[in-house]
Short mmCIF file of C-alpha atoms in Angstrom, two decimals:
data_model
loop_
_atom_site.label_atom_id
_atom_site.label_comp_id
_atom_site.label_asym_id
_atom_site.label_seq_id
_atom_site.Cartn_x
_atom_site.Cartn_y
_atom_site.Cartn_z
CA UNK A 246 234.88 185.81 55.73
CA UNK A 247 231.96 187.06 57.78
CA UNK A 248 233.79 190.32 58.38
CA UNK A 249 234.03 190.97 54.63
CA UNK A 250 230.32 190.62 53.75
CA UNK A 251 228.48 193.95 53.31
CA UNK A 252 231.66 195.86 54.12
CA UNK A 253 231.94 199.17 52.25
CA UNK A 254 235.04 200.60 53.95
CA UNK A 255 238.69 199.70 54.31
CA UNK A 256 240.92 197.99 51.78
CA UNK A 257 239.11 197.07 48.55
CA UNK A 258 240.47 193.53 48.77
CA UNK A 259 238.55 193.14 52.04
CA UNK A 260 235.23 194.52 50.73
CA UNK A 261 232.48 192.19 49.54
CA UNK A 262 229.32 194.26 49.11
CA UNK A 263 227.09 191.31 48.14
CA UNK A 264 227.65 187.59 48.62
CA UNK A 265 225.75 185.03 46.57
CA UNK A 266 228.22 182.14 46.39
CA UNK A 267 231.32 180.92 48.22
CA UNK A 268 233.41 181.83 45.16
CA UNK A 269 232.47 185.50 45.66
CA UNK A 270 235.23 185.75 48.29
CA UNK A 271 237.77 184.97 45.57
CA UNK A 272 236.17 186.57 42.52
CA UNK A 273 234.04 189.61 43.41
CA UNK A 274 235.82 191.68 46.04
CA UNK A 275 235.94 195.37 45.22
CA UNK A 276 239.58 195.32 44.13
CA UNK A 277 238.63 192.87 41.37
CA UNK A 278 235.44 194.70 40.36
CA UNK A 279 237.11 198.15 40.26
CA UNK A 280 240.82 197.53 39.59
CA UNK A 281 241.51 201.16 38.62
CA UNK A 282 240.48 202.37 42.10
CA UNK A 283 242.42 199.76 44.09
CA UNK A 284 245.86 200.51 42.62
CA UNK A 285 246.20 203.85 44.46
#
């Protein structure tokens, strides 16, 4: 989990730009925030 926080590169499912709660790891990774970009 610590590797994912503030990460802005790599697979969108492994990017968590901001963490405010433990549930952010499940709900707010970049693939979930921008689904149209992660399908490629």
